[in-house]
Amino acid sequence: LDLMLPGKPEDPEMRESASIWLFEENGEFALPRNGVEAVGAVWENHRYDCNFAFKGGRVLRESTTGPTLSPKGADGRNSVLGAGGMKFECIEPFRKWRVSYRGEPFAATVQDQIAGRFGIFAGGADIESNEGFPRTPVSYDVDLTMVTPCWTQDYRPHKLVGMSDAEKADAGSMGYGWRVEHLFRGEGELTIDGETRSFKCNGSRIHRQSVRPMGEFRGHAWQSAVFPDGRAFGYIAYPLREGETPEQGYNVGYVYMDGVMYPARAKNPAFLRTIVAKGDQVDVEMVGEFGTVRISGSTDLATFHLGNPGVNGFNNQQGGVRYEWDGQVAYGMIERSSPAALCRIVLEDAEAA
């Protein structure tokens, strides 16, 4: 499953995607979702999206399409998913991946995003509105080694048998097909502003093949991180429907401790309610057969896409969090989306105010 489709799928709605959420180990910069989206209907040109966030609030963003790269790797396997300047390569399934990027994303600040001055959405359809922002040449190469077991959402057709309509709708929002997620550690090089630096990192990588109808998508919260001693957690939750109990709602996750992957739920999912550059508290309690573990979190290295047309017009945050668990600190990911009416916007720069 961790290798790529050999060619264009028969179903024009079938989507293959690979993405990473990467965090420099000291929190100096982040790649809060860099990924390739390959869709059957337009297989000749895959879309790729790149977010960069730096200490101090600098953000870079590119979303575009490029000629599809051959899936064949050097060893003849279907190990490559890429387009234009972005390439994902599976070196050893479920264990080692390599990611590279060459491009010129637009440069701005997270406050520009919050104030509505800067917004590039999937596919770059609104790119003309950002021509006042400079482009910045950027490249990176990073080798990733997975350090947790694979967390899987399997909603292939035979898995849908016996589900209620609500359960099927939630499965569709995740994708009818399969999705795998790993936490990793890695090493690489980043070149920006004419300077190249080596870095160590951790983060998460996702690989999926699915059909994903988003019409009933109602928002989400998604968090994960791996800590220095190897402990890790992750979850994805959707807001409860009217009349749903917490036990009925879509809320899936795990806690990884002492070499064991425990199924878990998030007691208090951090749904998006405040649009702020950094410092939003996103503490979470993970509950399972192990009891309850409490992980504190404060947002950092954020990017925002307000009124995102690709997510039902919702506000969307893709960024980093400084997590702490029993005195250990790690930078990890957060992605969350909510209807704009539920979000309070906090502007901090004088021009926006």
CSV table of C-alpha atoms in Angstrom, one decimal:
chain,number,residue,atom,x,y,z
A,1,LEU,CA,0.0,0.0,0.0
A,2,ASP,CA,2.9,2.4,0.6
A,3,LEU,CA,3.9,2.5,-3.0
A,4,MET,CA,2.2,4.7,-5.6
A,5,LEU,CA,-0.4,4.1,-8.2
A,6,PRO,CA,1.2,2.9,-11.5
A,7,GLY,CA,-0.8,5.3,-13.6
A,8,LYS,CA,-4.0,7.1,-14.1
A,9,PRO,CA,-6.9,5.5,-12.2
A,10,GLU,CA,-10.1,4.6,-13.9
A,11,ASP,CA,-12.2,6.6,-11.5
A,12,PRO,CA,-11.8,10.3,-12.3
A,13,GLU,CA,-12.5,11.2,-8.6
A,14,MET,CA,-9.8,8.9,-7.3
A,15,ARG,CA,-7.1,10.9,-5.4
A,16,GLU,CA,-3.6,9.9,-4.4
A,17,SER,CA,-1.9,12.2,-2.0
A,18,ALA,CA,1.4,12.3,-0.1
A,19,SER,CA,2.2,15.1,2.4
A,20,ILE,CA,4.5,16.0,5.3
A,21,TRP,CA,4.2,18.3,8.3
A,22,LEU,CA,7.8,19.0,9.2
A,23,PHE,CA,9.2,20.9,12.3
A,24,GLU,CA,12.8,21.9,12.9
A,25,GLU,CA,13.6,20.3,16.2
A,26,ASN,CA,14.1,23.6,18.0
A,27,GLY,CA,11.0,25.2,16.4
A,28,GLU,CA,13.0,27.6,14.2
A,29,PHE,CA,10.9,26.9,11.1
A,30,ALA,CA,8.1,24.5,9.9
A,31,LEU,CA,6.6,23.1,6.8
A,32,PRO,CA,3.0,22.9,8.0
A,33,ARG,CA,1.8,20.7,5.1
A,34,ASN,CA,3.8,20.3,1.9
A,35,GLY,CA,2.1,17.8,-0.4
A,36,VAL,CA,1.1,16.5,-3.8
A,37,GLU,CA,-2.5,15.9,-4.8
A,38,ALA,CA,-3.0,13.7,-7.8
A,39,VAL,CA,-6.6,13.4,-9.1
A,40,GLY,CA,-7.7,11.0,-11.8
A,41,ALA,CA,-9.5,13.6,-13.9
A,42,VAL,CA,-6.4,15.7,-14.3
A,43,TRP,CA,-3.6,13.1,-14.0
A,44,GLU,CA,-1.3,14.7,-16.4
A,45,ASN,CA,-0.7,17.7,-14.0
A,46,HIS,CA,-0.7,17.1,-10.3
A,47,ARG,CA,-1.3,19.9,-7.8
A,48,TYR,CA,1.3,20.6,-5.1
A,49,ASP,CA,0.9,22.9,-2.1
A,50,CYS,CA,3.7,24.3,0.1
A,51,ASN,CA,3.4,26.2,3.4
A,52,PHE,CA,6.5,27.5,5.2
A,53,ALA,CA,6.5,29.2,8.6
A,54,PHE,CA,9.4,30.8,10.4
A,55,LYS,CA,10.0,32.2,13.9
A,56,GLY,CA,8.9,35.9,13.8
A,57,GLY,CA,5.9,35.3,11.7
A,58,ARG,CA,7.3,35.0,8.2
A,59,VAL,CA,5.3,32.7,5.9
A,60,LEU,CA,5.7,31.4,2.4
A,61,ARG,CA,3.0,29.9,0.3
A,62,GLU,CA,2.8,28.2,-3.1
A,63,SER,CA,-0.1,26.2,-4.6
A,64,THR,CA,0.2,25.3,-8.2
A,65,THR,CA,0.2,22.4,-10.7
A,66,GLY,CA,3.1,20.9,-12.6
A,67,PRO,CA,3.8,18.1,-15.1
A,68,THR,CA,3.4,14.8,-13.4
A,69,LEU,CA,6.6,12.9,-12.7
A,70,SER,CA,6.9,9.2,-13.6
A,71,PRO,CA,6.0,6.9,-10.7
A,72,LYS,CA,9.0,4.7,-11.5
A,73,GLY,CA,11.9,5.0,-9.0
A,74,ALA,CA,15.5,4.0,-9.6
A,75,ASP,CA,14.8,0.4,-8.6
A,76,GLY,CA,11.8,0.1,-11.0
A,77,ARG,CA,9.1,0.2,-8.3
A,78,ASN,CA,6.3,2.7,-8.4
A,79,SER,CA,7.9,4.6,-5.6
A,80,VAL,CA,7.5,8.2,-6.8
A,81,LEU,CA,4.7,10.8,-6.5
A,82,GLY,CA,5.6,14.2,-7.8
A,83,ALA,CA,4.9,17.1,-10.0
A,84,GLY,CA,6.9,20.2,-11.1
A,85,GLY,CA,9.2,21.1,-8.2
A,86,MET,CA,8.0,18.6,-5.6
A,87,LYS,CA,8.9,15.0,-5.3
A,88,PHE,CA,8.0,12.3,-2.8
A,89,GLU,CA,9.9,9.0,-2.9
A,90,CYS,CA,9.2,5.8,-0.9
A,91,ILE,CA,12.7,4.4,-0.2
A,92,GLU,CA,11.5,1.6,2.1
A,93,PRO,CA,7.7,1.1,2.5
A,94,PHE,CA,6.4,2.2,5.9
A,95,ARG,CA,10.0,3.0,7.0
A,96,LYS,CA,12.0,5.5,4.9
A,97,TRP,CA,10.9,8.3,2.6
A,98,ARG,CA,12.6,11.2,0.8
A,99,VAL,CA,11.1,14.5,-0.1
A,100,SER,CA,12.5,17.3,-2.2
A,101,TYR,CA,11.3,20.7,-3.4
A,102,ARG,CA,12.5,23.5,-5.7
A,103,GLY,CA,10.3,26.6,-6.1
A,104,GLU,CA,9.6,30.3,-5.7
A,105,PRO,CA,6.7,30.7,-3.2
A,106,PHE,CA,5.2,34.0,-2.4
A,107,ALA,CA,6.5,35.6,0.9
A,108,ALA,CA,4.4,37.4,3.4
A,109,THR,CA,3.6,37.3,7.1
A,110,VAL,CA,1.0,35.4,9.2
A,111,GLN,CA,-0.5,38.8,10.0
A,112,ASP,CA,-1.0,39.4,6.3
A,113,GLN,CA,-3.0,36.2,6.2
A,114,ILE,CA,-5.1,37.0,9.2
A,115,ALA,CA,-5.8,40.5,7.9
A,116,GLY,CA,-6.9,39.1,4.5
A,117,ARG,CA,-4.1,40.7,2.6
A,118,PHE,CA,-2.5,37.5,1.5
A,119,GLY,CA,-4.3,34.3,0.6
A,120,ILE,CA,-3.3,31.6,-1.9
A,121,PHE,CA,-5.7,28.6,-2.0
A,122,ALA,CA,-5.4,25.2,-3.5
A,123,GLY,CA,-4.5,25.4,-7.2
A,124,GLY,CA,-3.5,29.1,-7.0
A,125,ALA,CA,-6.8,30.3,-8.6
A,126,ASP,CA,-6.5,33.6,-6.8
A,127,ILE,CA,-2.8,34.1,-7.5
A,128,GLU,CA,-3.3,37.5,-9.2
A,129,SER,CA,-4.4,39.1,-5.9
A,130,ASN,CA,-1.0,38.4,-4.4
A,131,GLU,CA,1.2,39.8,-7.1
A,132,GLY,CA,2.2,42.6,-4.7
A,133,PHE,CA,4.1,40.0,-2.5
A,134,PRO,CA,7.6,39.0,-3.6
A,135,ARG,CA,8.6,35.5,-4.6
A,136,THR,CA,11.4,33.8,-2.7
A,137,PRO,CA,13.6,31.0,-4.1
A,138,VAL,CA,13.5,28.0,-1.8
A,139,SER,CA,14.7,24.4,-1.9
A,140,TYR,CA,15.0,21.5,0.4
A,141,ASP,CA,15.9,17.9,0.6
A,142,VAL,CA,15.0,15.7,3.6
A,143,ASP,CA,15.3,12.1,4.5
A,144,LEU,CA,12.6,10.7,6.8
A,145,THR,CA,12.6,7.7,9.1
A,146,MET,CA,9.3,6.6,10.6
A,147,VAL,CA,9.4,6.2,14.4
A,148,THR,CA,5.9,5.1,15.2
A,149,PRO,CA,3.7,2.3,13.9
A,150,CYS,CA,1.4,3.2,11.0
A,151,TRP,CA,-1.9,4.8,12.0
A,152,THR,CA,-4.5,3.8,9.5
A,153,GLN,CA,-8.0,4.9,8.4
A,154,ASP,CA,-9.4,2.1,6.2
A,155,TYR,CA,-12.7,2.9,4.5
A,156,ARG,CA,-12.5,0.7,1.5
A,157,PRO,CA,-15.9,-0.5,0.3
A,158,HIS,CA,-16.0,-3.7,2.3
A,159,LYS,CA,-15.4,-1.7,5.5
A,160,LEU,CA,-18.6,0.4,4.9
A,161,VAL,CA,-20.9,-2.5,5.3
A,162,GLY,CA,-23.2,-2.0,8.3
A,163,MET,CA,-22.4,1.6,8.8
A,164,SER,CA,-25.1,4.2,9.4
A,165,ASP,CA,-25.6,7.0,7.0
A,166,ALA,CA,-23.9,9.4,9.4
A,167,GLU,CA,-20.9,7.0,9.8
A,168,LYS,CA,-20.6,6.7,6.0
A,169,ALA,CA,-20.7,10.5,5.6
A,170,ASP,CA,-17.9,10.8,8.2
A,171,ALA,CA,-15.9,8.1,6.4
A,172,GLY,CA,-16.4,10.0,3.1
A,173,SER,CA,-15.0,13.2,4.7
A,174,MET,CA,-11.9,11.2,5.5
A,175,GLY,CA,-12.0,9.4,2.2
A,176,TYR,CA,-13.5,6.3,0.7
A,177,GLY,CA,-10.3,4.2,0.4
A,178,TRP,CA,-7.4,4.2,2.8
A,179,ARG,CA,-5.1,6.7,4.6
A,180,VAL,CA,-1.9,6.0,6.5
A,181,GLU,CA,-0.1,8.3,8.9
A,182,HIS,CA,3.3,8.0,10.5
A,183,LEU,CA,5.4,10.2,12.8
A,184,PHE,CA,9.0,10.6,11.7
A,185,ARG,CA,12.4,12.0,12.5
A,186,GLY,CA,14.5,13.3,9.7
A,187,GLU,CA,17.6,15.2,8.5
A,188,GLY,CA,17.9,17.5,5.6
A,189,GLU,CA,19.1,20.8,4.0
A,190,LEU,CA,17.1,24.0,3.5
A,191,THR,CA,18.2,26.8,1.1
A,192,ILE,CA,16.5,30.2,1.5
A,193,ASP,CA,17.7,33.8,1.1
A,194,GLY,CA,20.8,32.4,-0.6
A,195,GLU,CA,22.0,30.5,2.4
A,196,THR,CA,21.9,26.7,3.0
A,197,ARG,CA,21.5,25.2,6.4
A,198,SER,CA,21.4,21.6,7.6
A,199,PHE,CA,18.6,20.7,10.0
A,200,LYS,CA,17.1,17.9,12.1
A,201,CYS,CA,13.4,17.6,12.4
A,202,ASN,CA,10.4,15.6,13.4
A,203,GLY,CA,6.8,15.5,12.1
A,204,SER,CA,4.2,13.5,10.4
A,205,ARG,CA,3.7,12.1,6.9
A,206,ILE,CA,0.5,11.0,5.2
A,207,HIS,CA,-0.1,8.8,2.2
A,208,ARG,CA,-3.6,8.1,0.9
A,209,GLN,CA,-5.6,6.7,-2.0
A,210,SER,CA,-9.3,7.5,-1.8
A,211,VAL,CA,-12.3,9.2,-3.2
A,212,ARG,CA,-13.2,12.1,-0.9
A,213,PRO,CA,-16.6,13.8,-1.2
A,214,MET,CA,-16.5,17.0,1.0
A,215,GLY,CA,-20.1,18.1,0.7
A,216,GLU,CA,-20.9,17.1,4.3
A,217,PHE,CA,-17.6,18.2,5.8
A,218,ARG,CA,-18.4,20.3,8.9
A,219,GLY,CA,-14.9,21.1,10.2
A,220,HIS,CA,-12.2,19.2,12.1
A,221,ALA,CA,-9.4,19.3,14.6
A,222,TRP,CA,-6.2,17.2,14.0
A,223,GLN,CA,-3.1,17.2,16.2
A,224,SER,CA,-0.1,15.0,16.6
A,225,ALA,CA,3.5,15.0,17.9
A,226,VAL,CA,6.4,12.7,18.8
A,227,PHE,CA,8.4,13.4,21.9
A,228,PRO,CA,12.2,12.9,22.6
A,229,ASP,CA,11.7,9.6,24.5
A,230,GLY,CA,9.6,8.2,21.6
A,231,ARG,CA,6.1,8.7,23.1
A,232,ALA,CA,3.6,10.1,20.6
A,233,PHE,CA,0.0,10.9,20.1
A,234,GLY,CA,-2.4,11.8,17.4
A,235,TYR,CA,-6.1,12.3,16.8
A,236,ILE,CA,-8.7,13.6,14.3
A,237,ALA,CA,-12.1,14.7,15.4
A,238,TYR,CA,-15.2,16.3,13.7
A,239,PRO,CA,-17.6,18.6,15.6
A,240,LEU,CA,-20.6,16.7,17.0
A,241,ARG,CA,-23.8,16.8,15.0
A,242,GLU,CA,-26.9,18.0,16.7
A,243,GLY,CA,-28.1,15.3,19.1
A,244,GLU,CA,-24.8,13.3,18.9
A,245,THR,CA,-23.1,12.2,22.0
A,246,PRO,CA,-19.3,12.3,22.3
A,247,GLU,CA,-19.3,8.5,22.1
A,248,GLN,CA,-21.2,8.7,18.7
A,249,GLY,CA,-19.2,11.4,17.1
A,250,TYR,CA,-16.2,10.9,14.8
A,251,ASN,CA,-13.2,11.0,17.1
A,252,VAL,CA,-10.3,8.6,16.4
A,253,GLY,CA,-6.8,8.7,17.7
A,254,TYR,CA,-3.9,6.9,19.4
A,255,VAL,CA,-1.3,7.2,22.1
A,256,TYR,CA,2.1,5.4,21.6
A,257,MET,CA,3.9,4.5,24.8
A,258,ASP,CA,6.5,1.9,25.7
A,259,GLY,CA,6.3,0.4,22.2
A,260,VAL,CA,2.5,-0.1,22.3
A,261,MET,CA,0.0,1.7,20.1
A,262,TYR,CA,-3.2,2.3,22.1
A,263,PRO,CA,-6.4,3.4,20.4
A,264,ALA,CA,-7.6,6.6,22.0
A,265,ARG,CA,-10.0,9.5,21.8
A,266,ALA,CA,-9.5,13.2,22.4
A,267,LYS,CA,-11.5,14.4,25.4
A,268,ASN,CA,-11.4,18.0,24.4
A,269,PRO,CA,-10.6,18.5,20.6
A,270,ALA,CA,-9.1,21.9,19.9
A,271,PHE,CA,-11.6,23.2,17.3
A,272,LEU,CA,-10.7,26.5,15.6
A,273,ARG,CA,-12.4,29.4,17.4
A,274,THR,CA,-9.7,32.0,17.6
A,275,ILE,CA,-7.6,33.3,14.6
A,276,VAL,CA,-4.3,34.4,16.3
A,277,ALA,CA,-0.7,34.3,15.1
A,278,LYS,CA,0.6,32.3,18.1
A,279,GLY,CA,-0.2,31.5,21.7
A,280,ASP,CA,-3.6,29.9,21.4
A,281,GLN,CA,-3.9,27.1,24.0
A,282,VAL,CA,-4.6,23.8,22.4
A,283,ASP,CA,-4.2,21.4,25.4
A,284,VAL,CA,-5.6,17.9,24.8
A,285,GLU,CA,-6.5,15.0,27.0
A,286,MET,CA,-6.2,11.6,25.3
A,287,VAL,CA,-8.3,8.8,26.8
A,288,GLY,CA,-8.0,5.0,26.3
A,289,GLU,CA,-7.4,1.8,28.2
A,290,PHE,CA,-4.2,3.3,29.6
A,291,GLY,CA,-6.3,6.0,31.4
A,292,THR,CA,-5.9,9.7,30.6
A,293,VAL,CA,-2.8,11.5,29.5
A,294,ARG,CA,-2.7,15.3,29.5
A,295,ILE,CA,-0.6,17.1,26.8
A,296,SER,CA,-0.4,20.9,26.9
A,297,GLY,CA,0.1,22.9,23.7
A,298,SER,CA,0.5,26.5,22.5
A,299,THR,CA,0.3,27.4,18.8
A,300,ASP,CA,3.3,28.6,17.0
A,301,LEU,CA,4.6,28.7,13.4
A,302,ALA,CA,1.0,29.2,12.1
A,303,THR,CA,-0.4,29.7,8.6
A,304,PHE,CA,-4.0,30.5,7.9
A,305,HIS,CA,-6.3,30.2,4.9
A,306,LEU,CA,-9.5,32.2,5.7
A,307,GLY,CA,-12.6,31.5,3.7
A,308,ASN,CA,-10.9,28.5,2.0
A,309,PRO,CA,-13.0,27.6,-1.1
A,310,GLY,CA,-11.6,24.1,-1.0
A,311,VAL,CA,-13.0,23.4,2.4
A,312,ASN,CA,-16.5,24.7,2.1
A,313,GLY,CA,-15.5,28.3,2.6
A,314,PHE,CA,-14.3,27.6,6.1
A,315,ASN,CA,-11.4,29.2,8.0
A,316,ASN,CA,-8.4,26.8,8.1
A,317,GLN,CA,-5.3,26.8,10.2
A,318,GLN,CA,-2.2,24.7,9.3
A,319,GLY,CA,0.6,25.2,11.7
A,320,GLY,CA,2.8,24.1,14.6
A,321,VAL,CA,2.4,23.7,18.3
A,322,ARG,CA,4.9,23.6,21.1
A,323,TYR,CA,3.7,20.6,23.1
A,324,GLU,CA,4.7,19.5,26.6
A,325,TRP,CA,4.0,16.1,28.1
A,326,ASP,CA,5.4,15.2,31.6
A,327,GLY,CA,8.1,17.8,31.2
A,328,GLN,CA,9.2,16.8,27.7
A,329,VAL,CA,8.9,19.4,24.9
A,330,ALA,CA,8.3,18.7,21.2
A,331,TYR,CA,7.1,20.7,18.2
A,332,GLY,CA,4.2,19.0,16.4
A,333,MET,CA,1.3,19.7,14.1
A,334,ILE,CA,-2.2,21.1,14.2
A,335,GLU,CA,-4.7,21.5,11.4
A,336,ARG,CA,-8.3,22.6,12.1
A,337,SER,CA,-11.1,24.2,10.2
A,338,SER,CA,-14.4,25.9,11.2
A,339,PRO,CA,-17.1,28.0,9.7
A,340,ALA,CA,-16.1,31.7,9.7
A,341,ALA,CA,-19.0,32.6,11.9
A,342,LEU,CA,-17.5,30.6,14.8
A,343,CYS,CA,-14.1,32.3,14.7
A,344,ARG,CA,-12.9,35.4,16.5
A,345,ILE,CA,-10.1,37.2,14.6
A,346,VAL,CA,-7.2,38.8,16.6
A,347,LEU,CA,-5.2,41.3,14.6
A,348,GLU,CA,-1.9,42.4,16.2
A,349,ASP,CA,-0.1,44.6,13.7
A,350,ALA,CA,-0.9,48.3,13.6
A,351,GLU,CA,-1.7,48.5,9.9
A,352,ALA,CA,-4.4,45.8,10.3
A,353,ALA,CA,-5.8,47.3,13.4
